[in-house]
Amino acid sequence: IAGITQAPTSQILAAGRRMTLRCTQDMRHNAMYWYRQDLGLGLRLIHYSNTAGTTGKGEVPDGYSVSRANTDDFPLTLASAVPSQTSVYFCASSESGGASGGELFFGEGSRLTVL
Amino acid sequence: GQNIDQPTEMTATEGAIVQINCTYQTSGFNGLFWYQQHAGEAPTFLSYNVLDGLEEKGRFSSFLSRSKGYSYLLLKELQMKDSASYLCAVRDMNYQLIWGAGTKLIIKP
């Protein structure tokens, strides 16, 4: 089934450790996004990429980095995890970004706990 | 600042109709989305409004009034599987999505 695959689905991590959340899509979508979802808050955009080779900062980019070496993959890295990064992380994609961006397709999420 | 307001939680009865409201104050407007999210799952797309009026899609309808900064999602003939959170999101002048915190809908038999 075509869609977005995230890994891991769940992870407990010690503070200060480096962590990469993986995201792969097979829909050949140009735009990809990383969101975090916290109780009582709306989804918050961390980083995005409108096309392979380009990335941009979202609302809450500090402590996170991304890369977009090809169309399909969009990993999110926490260089040195802190407890405030405990959250559920969703990767999403859309056919295009910006003005022509349509609906988002989401992965199943990665639940990260930083102790 | 930009803000999306939705009720935190609503309860309705199986077979009934429920209306979930969303009001927004954003820097510009380039469309409003509704997503459904079951507990522990990913959000899935329900509807998109960019012009004023009602968009109907089966049991679900979405309404938009840009002058009032207001939208609602109407769910008819409620089923137990409609128990979920409903997320309202507005695309702003920079084409970034601003998300509400979601409305948790509880359906009772």
mmCIF file of C-alpha atoms in Angstrom:
data_model
loop_
_atom_site.group_PDB
_atom_site.id
_atom_site.type_symbol
_atom_site.label_atom_id
_atom_site.label_comp_id
_atom_site.label_asym_id
_atom_site.label_seq_id
_atom_site.Cartn_x
_atom_site.Cartn_y
_atom_site.Cartn_z
ATOM 1 C CA ILE A 1 0.000 0.000 0.000
ATOM 2 C CA ALA A 2 1.420 3.354 -1.023
ATOM 3 C CA GLY A 3 1.961 5.894 1.686
ATOM 4 C CA ILE A 4 4.370 7.167 4.294
ATOM 5 C CA THR A 5 6.422 4.965 6.547
ATOM 6 C CA GLN A 6 7.947 6.229 9.783
ATOM 7 C CA ALA A 7 10.452 4.499 12.029
ATOM 8 C CA PRO A 8 10.705 3.840 14.855
ATOM 9 C CA THR A 9 7.080 3.807 15.986
ATOM 10 C CA SER A 10 8.158 4.313 19.564
ATOM 11 C CA GLN A 11 11.429 5.088 21.312
ATOM 12 C CA ILE A 12 12.646 5.916 24.799
ATOM 13 C CA LEU A 13 15.789 7.981 24.749
ATOM 14 C CA ALA A 14 18.187 9.314 27.370
ATOM 15 C CA ALA A 15 18.664 13.068 27.429
ATOM 16 C CA GLY A 16 21.710 14.170 25.494
ATOM 17 C CA ARG A 17 21.571 11.309 23.010
ATOM 18 C CA ARG A 18 21.323 11.805 19.273
ATOM 19 C CA MET A 19 18.271 10.390 17.524
ATOM 20 C CA THR A 20 17.105 10.204 13.925
ATOM 21 C CA LEU A 21 13.474 9.609 13.025
ATOM 22 C CA ARG A 22 13.127 8.134 9.575
ATOM 23 C CA CYS A 23 10.420 8.956 7.058
ATOM 24 C CA THR A 24 9.964 7.470 3.598
ATOM 25 C CA GLN A 25 7.173 8.046 1.103
ATOM 26 C CA ASP A 26 6.436 6.232 -2.138
ATOM 27 C CA MET A 27 3.874 8.614 -3.598
ATOM 28 C CA ARG A 28 6.480 10.756 -5.392
ATOM 29 C CA HIS A 29 5.231 13.804 -3.529
ATOM 30 C CA ASN A 30 7.383 16.893 -3.808
ATOM 31 C CA ALA A 31 6.673 18.385 -0.387
ATOM 32 C CA MET A 32 7.359 16.759 2.975
ATOM 33 C CA TYR A 33 6.898 17.950 6.531
ATOM 34 C CA TRP A 34 7.711 17.095 10.129
ATOM 35 C CA TYR A 35 5.223 17.980 12.840
ATOM 36 C CA ARG A 36 5.105 17.395 16.544
ATOM 37 C CA GLN A 37 1.833 16.848 18.377
ATOM 38 C CA ASP A 38 1.513 17.581 22.069
ATOM 39 C CA LEU A 39 -1.562 17.242 24.266
ATOM 40 C CA GLY A 40 -3.716 20.358 24.172
ATOM 41 C CA LEU A 41 -1.785 21.916 21.326
ATOM 42 C CA GLY A 42 -2.269 21.863 17.606
ATOM 43 C CA LEU A 43 0.193 20.209 15.305
ATOM 44 C CA ARG A 44 3.330 22.335 15.129
ATOM 45 C CA LEU A 45 5.569 22.393 12.089
ATOM 46 C CA ILE A 46 9.219 21.658 12.788
ATOM 47 C CA HIS A 47 10.765 21.635 9.318
ATOM 48 C CA TYR A 48 9.540 21.242 5.789
ATOM 49 C CA SER A 49 10.846 20.617 2.299
ATOM 50 C CA ASN A 50 9.051 21.770 -0.836
ATOM 51 C CA THR A 51 11.285 19.732 -3.124
ATOM 52 C CA ALA A 52 14.300 17.474 -2.976
ATOM 53 C CA GLY A 53 17.429 19.404 -2.102
ATOM 54 C CA THR A 54 15.648 22.211 -0.236
ATOM 55 C CA THR A 55 14.469 22.542 3.356
ATOM 56 C CA GLY A 56 12.891 25.252 5.467
ATOM 57 C CA LYS A 57 12.264 26.013 9.111
ATOM 58 C CA GLY A 58 8.820 25.766 10.592
ATOM 59 C CA GLU A 59 7.361 27.110 13.801
ATOM 60 C CA VAL A 60 9.526 25.099 16.247
ATOM 61 C CA PRO A 61 12.829 24.194 14.522
ATOM 62 C CA ASP A 62 15.271 24.601 17.438
ATOM 63 C CA GLY A 63 17.034 21.384 18.398
ATOM 64 C CA TYR A 64 16.034 19.641 15.162
ATOM 65 C CA SER A 65 17.591 19.270 11.736
ATOM 66 C CA VAL A 66 16.445 17.671 8.494
ATOM 67 C CA SER A 67 17.825 16.738 5.112
ATOM 68 C CA ARG A 68 16.188 15.957 1.781
ATOM 69 C CA ALA A 69 18.727 14.185 -0.374
ATOM 70 C CA ASN A 70 16.049 12.632 -2.595
ATOM 71 C CA THR A 71 12.303 12.763 -3.152
ATOM 72 C CA ASP A 72 11.392 9.809 -0.963
ATOM 73 C CA ASP A 73 13.294 10.308 2.297
ATOM 74 C CA PHE A 74 13.065 13.057 4.882
ATOM 75 C CA PRO A 75 14.826 12.153 8.145
ATOM 76 C CA LEU A 76 14.514 14.273 11.275
ATOM 77 C CA THR A 77 17.493 14.416 13.626
ATOM 78 C CA LEU A 78 17.604 15.477 17.257
ATOM 79 C CA ALA A 79 21.260 16.311 17.834
ATOM 80 C CA SER A 80 21.088 16.214 21.634
ATOM 81 C CA ALA A 81 17.680 15.220 22.940
ATOM 82 C CA VAL A 82 16.053 17.097 25.821
ATOM 83 C CA PRO A 83 12.940 16.136 27.838
ATOM 84 C CA SER A 84 10.883 18.920 26.199
ATOM 85 C CA GLN A 85 11.244 17.021 22.941
ATOM 86 C CA THR A 86 9.066 14.252 24.330
ATOM 87 C CA SER A 87 6.205 14.181 21.851
ATOM 88 C CA VAL A 88 4.534 12.326 19.014
ATOM 89 C CA TYR A 89 6.198 13.154 15.728
ATOM 90 C CA PHE A 90 4.336 12.966 12.437
ATOM 91 C CA CYS A 91 5.882 13.008 9.015
ATOM 92 C CA ALA A 92 3.587 14.161 6.213
ATOM 93 C CA SER A 93 3.718 14.774 2.494
ATOM 94 C CA SER A 94 1.741 16.597 -0.168
ATOM 95 C CA GLU A 95 1.942 16.647 -3.940
ATOM 96 C CA SER A 96 3.442 20.113 -3.796
ATOM 97 C CA GLY A 97 4.106 22.814 -1.270
ATOM 98 C CA GLY A 98 3.378 26.487 -1.122
ATOM 99 C CA ALA A 99 0.476 27.965 -3.033
ATOM 100 C CA SER A 100 -0.421 24.788 -4.843
ATOM 101 C CA GLY A 101 -0.116 22.526 -1.846
ATOM 102 C CA GLY A 102 -3.049 20.218 -1.306
ATOM 103 C CA GLU A 103 -4.037 17.775 1.363
ATOM 104 C CA LEU A 104 -1.427 16.262 3.607
ATOM 105 C CA PHE A 105 -0.847 12.535 3.918
ATOM 106 C CA PHE A 106 0.508 11.531 7.309
ATOM 107 C CA GLY A 107 2.644 8.703 8.542
ATOM 108 C CA GLU A 108 1.537 6.715 11.580
ATOM 109 C CA GLY A 109 3.695 8.732 13.945
ATOM 110 C CA SER A 110 6.745 8.157 16.113
ATOM 111 C CA ARG A 111 6.246 8.410 19.855
ATOM 112 C CA LEU A 112 9.440 9.690 21.443
ATOM 113 C CA THR A 113 10.085 9.872 25.182
ATOM 114 C CA VAL A 114 13.206 11.663 26.401
ATOM 115 C CA LEU A 115 14.189 10.930 29.985
ATOM 116 C CA GLY B 1 -0.513 36.216 16.600
ATOM 117 C CA GLN B 2 -2.302 33.516 14.712
ATOM 118 C CA ASN B 3 -4.987 31.492 16.424
ATOM 119 C CA ILE B 4 -7.390 28.669 15.684
ATOM 120 C CA ASP B 5 -10.150 28.003 18.216
ATOM 121 C CA GLN B 6 -12.150 24.800 18.503
ATOM 122 C CA PRO B 7 -14.083 23.295 21.403
ATOM 123 C CA THR B 8 -11.942 20.843 23.326
ATOM 124 C CA GLU B 9 -14.546 18.101 23.572
ATOM 125 C CA MET B 10 -18.083 17.355 22.416
ATOM 126 C CA THR B 11 -20.469 14.498 23.081
ATOM 127 C CA ALA B 12 -23.221 13.298 20.758
ATOM 128 C CA THR B 13 -25.531 10.340 20.347
ATOM 129 C CA GLU B 14 -25.287 7.648 17.709
ATOM 130 C CA GLY B 15 -27.565 8.495 14.773
ATOM 131 C CA ALA B 16 -27.711 12.191 15.616
ATOM 132 C CA ILE B 17 -26.121 15.263 13.999
ATOM 133 C CA VAL B 18 -23.226 17.250 15.439
ATOM 134 C CA GLN B 19 -21.631 20.531 14.398
ATOM 135 C CA ILE B 20 -18.002 21.249 15.293
ATOM 136 C CA ASN B 21 -17.079 24.918 15.062
ATOM 137 C CA CYS B 22 -13.747 26.477 14.220
ATOM 138 C CA THR B 23 -12.890 30.160 14.373
ATOM 139 C CA TYR B 24 -9.621 31.564 13.171
ATOM 140 C CA GLN B 25 -7.501 34.688 13.212
ATOM 141 C CA THR B 26 -4.609 34.307 10.811
ATOM 142 C CA SER B 27 -2.276 36.406 8.724
ATOM 143 C CA GLY B 28 -4.077 35.967 5.434
ATOM 144 C CA PHE B 29 -6.186 33.051 4.287
ATOM 145 C CA ASN B 30 -5.514 30.469 1.612
ATOM 146 C CA GLY B 31 -7.902 27.715 2.523
ATOM 147 C CA LEU B 32 -9.222 25.759 5.484
ATOM 148 C CA PHE B 33 -8.861 22.031 6.072
ATOM 149 C CA TRP B 34 -10.578 19.524 8.321
ATOM 150 C CA TYR B 35 -8.849 16.314 9.354
ATOM 151 C CA GLN B 36 -10.024 13.348 11.386
ATOM 152 C CA GLN B 37 -7.686 11.671 13.856
ATOM 153 C CA HIS B 38 -8.576 8.492 15.709
ATOM 154 C CA ALA B 39 -6.772 7.961 18.996
ATOM 155 C CA GLY B 40 -3.219 6.763 18.441
ATOM 156 C CA GLU B 41 -3.469 7.126 14.686
ATOM 157 C CA ALA B 42 -2.464 9.593 11.988
ATOM 158 C CA PRO B 43 -4.707 12.468 10.891
ATOM 159 C CA THR B 44 -6.604 11.825 7.667
ATOM 160 C CA PHE B 45 -8.012 14.442 5.313
ATOM 161 C CA LEU B 46 -11.753 15.156 5.403
ATOM 162 C CA SER B 47 -12.432 18.395 3.570
ATOM 163 C CA TYR B 48 -11.059 21.600 2.095
ATOM 164 C CA ASN B 49 -12.803 24.985 1.763
ATOM 165 C CA VAL B 50 -11.357 28.033 0.084
ATOM 166 C CA LEU B 51 -14.566 29.798 -0.985
ATOM 167 C CA ASP B 52 -17.551 30.696 1.190
ATOM 168 C CA GLY B 53 -20.296 28.161 1.412
ATOM 169 C CA LEU B 54 -21.015 24.551 2.109
ATOM 170 C CA GLU B 55 -19.095 21.575 0.754
ATOM 171 C CA GLU B 56 -20.900 18.272 1.131
ATOM 172 C CA LYS B 57 -19.227 14.891 1.061
ATOM 173 C CA GLY B 58 -21.468 12.036 2.111
ATOM 174 C CA ARG B 59 -22.313 12.233 5.810
ATOM 175 C CA PHE B 60 -19.788 15.036 6.313
ATOM 176 C CA SER B 61 -20.202 18.676 5.273
ATOM 177 C CA SER B 62 -17.953 21.654 5.850
ATOM 178 C CA PHE B 63 -18.940 25.306 5.812
ATOM 179 C CA LEU B 64 -16.809 28.417 5.487
ATOM 180 C CA SER B 65 -17.409 32.128 6.053
ATOM 181 C CA ARG B 66 -14.234 34.059 5.353
ATOM 182 C CA SER B 67 -15.688 37.396 6.452
ATOM 183 C CA LYS B 68 -16.463 35.910 9.887
ATOM 184 C CA GLY B 69 -13.311 33.806 10.173
ATOM 185 C CA TYR B 70 -15.529 30.826 10.822
ATOM 186 C CA SER B 71 -15.995 27.271 9.693
ATOM 187 C CA TYR B 72 -17.921 24.268 10.882
ATOM 188 C CA LEU B 73 -17.837 20.567 10.224
ATOM 189 C CA LEU B 74 -21.243 18.897 10.215
ATOM 190 C CA LEU B 75 -21.475 15.180 10.801
ATOM 191 C CA LYS B 76 -24.805 13.476 10.114
ATOM 192 C CA GLU B 77 -26.113 10.030 11.044
ATOM 193 C CA LEU B 78 -23.373 9.623 13.590
ATOM 194 C CA GLN B 79 -21.759 6.229 13.924
ATOM 195 C CA MET B 80 -19.618 4.898 16.741
ATOM 196 C CA LYS B 81 -16.619 4.918 14.391
ATOM 197 C CA ASP B 82 -16.933 8.714 14.173
ATOM 198 C CA SER B 83 -15.531 8.928 17.701
ATOM 199 C CA ALA B 84 -12.258 10.743 17.019
ATOM 200 C CA SER B 85 -10.593 14.123 17.195
ATOM 201 C CA TYR B 86 -11.374 16.615 14.448
ATOM 202 C CA LEU B 87 -8.642 19.052 13.529
ATOM 203 C CA CYS B 88 -9.200 22.412 11.863
ATOM 204 C CA ALA B 89 -6.268 23.950 9.989
ATOM 205 C CA VAL B 90 -5.933 27.218 8.078
ATOM 206 C CA ARG B 91 -3.349 27.968 5.417
ATOM 207 C CA ASP B 92 -2.006 31.452 5.988
ATOM 208 C CA MET B 93 -0.568 34.102 3.690
ATOM 209 C CA ASN B 94 2.753 32.221 3.598
ATOM 210 C CA TYR B 95 0.938 28.973 2.733
ATOM 211 C CA GLN B 96 1.842 27.479 6.088
ATOM 212 C CA LEU B 97 -0.814 25.461 7.895
ATOM 213 C CA ILE B 98 -1.898 26.726 11.299
ATOM 214 C CA TRP B 99 -3.585 23.985 13.318
ATOM 215 C CA GLY B 100 -6.205 24.054 16.005
ATOM 216 C CA ALA B 101 -5.773 21.810 19.042
ATOM 217 C CA GLY B 102 -8.605 19.596 17.832
ATOM 218 C CA THR B 103 -12.075 18.688 19.084
ATOM 219 C CA LYS B 104 -12.477 15.293 20.687
ATOM 220 C CA LEU B 105 -15.868 13.902 19.673
ATOM 221 C CA ILE B 106 -17.380 11.215 21.884
ATOM 222 C CA ILE B 107 -20.274 9.222 20.451
ATOM 223 C CA LYS B 108 -22.603 7.513 22.888
ATOM 224 C CA PRO B 109 -24.984 4.683 21.957
#
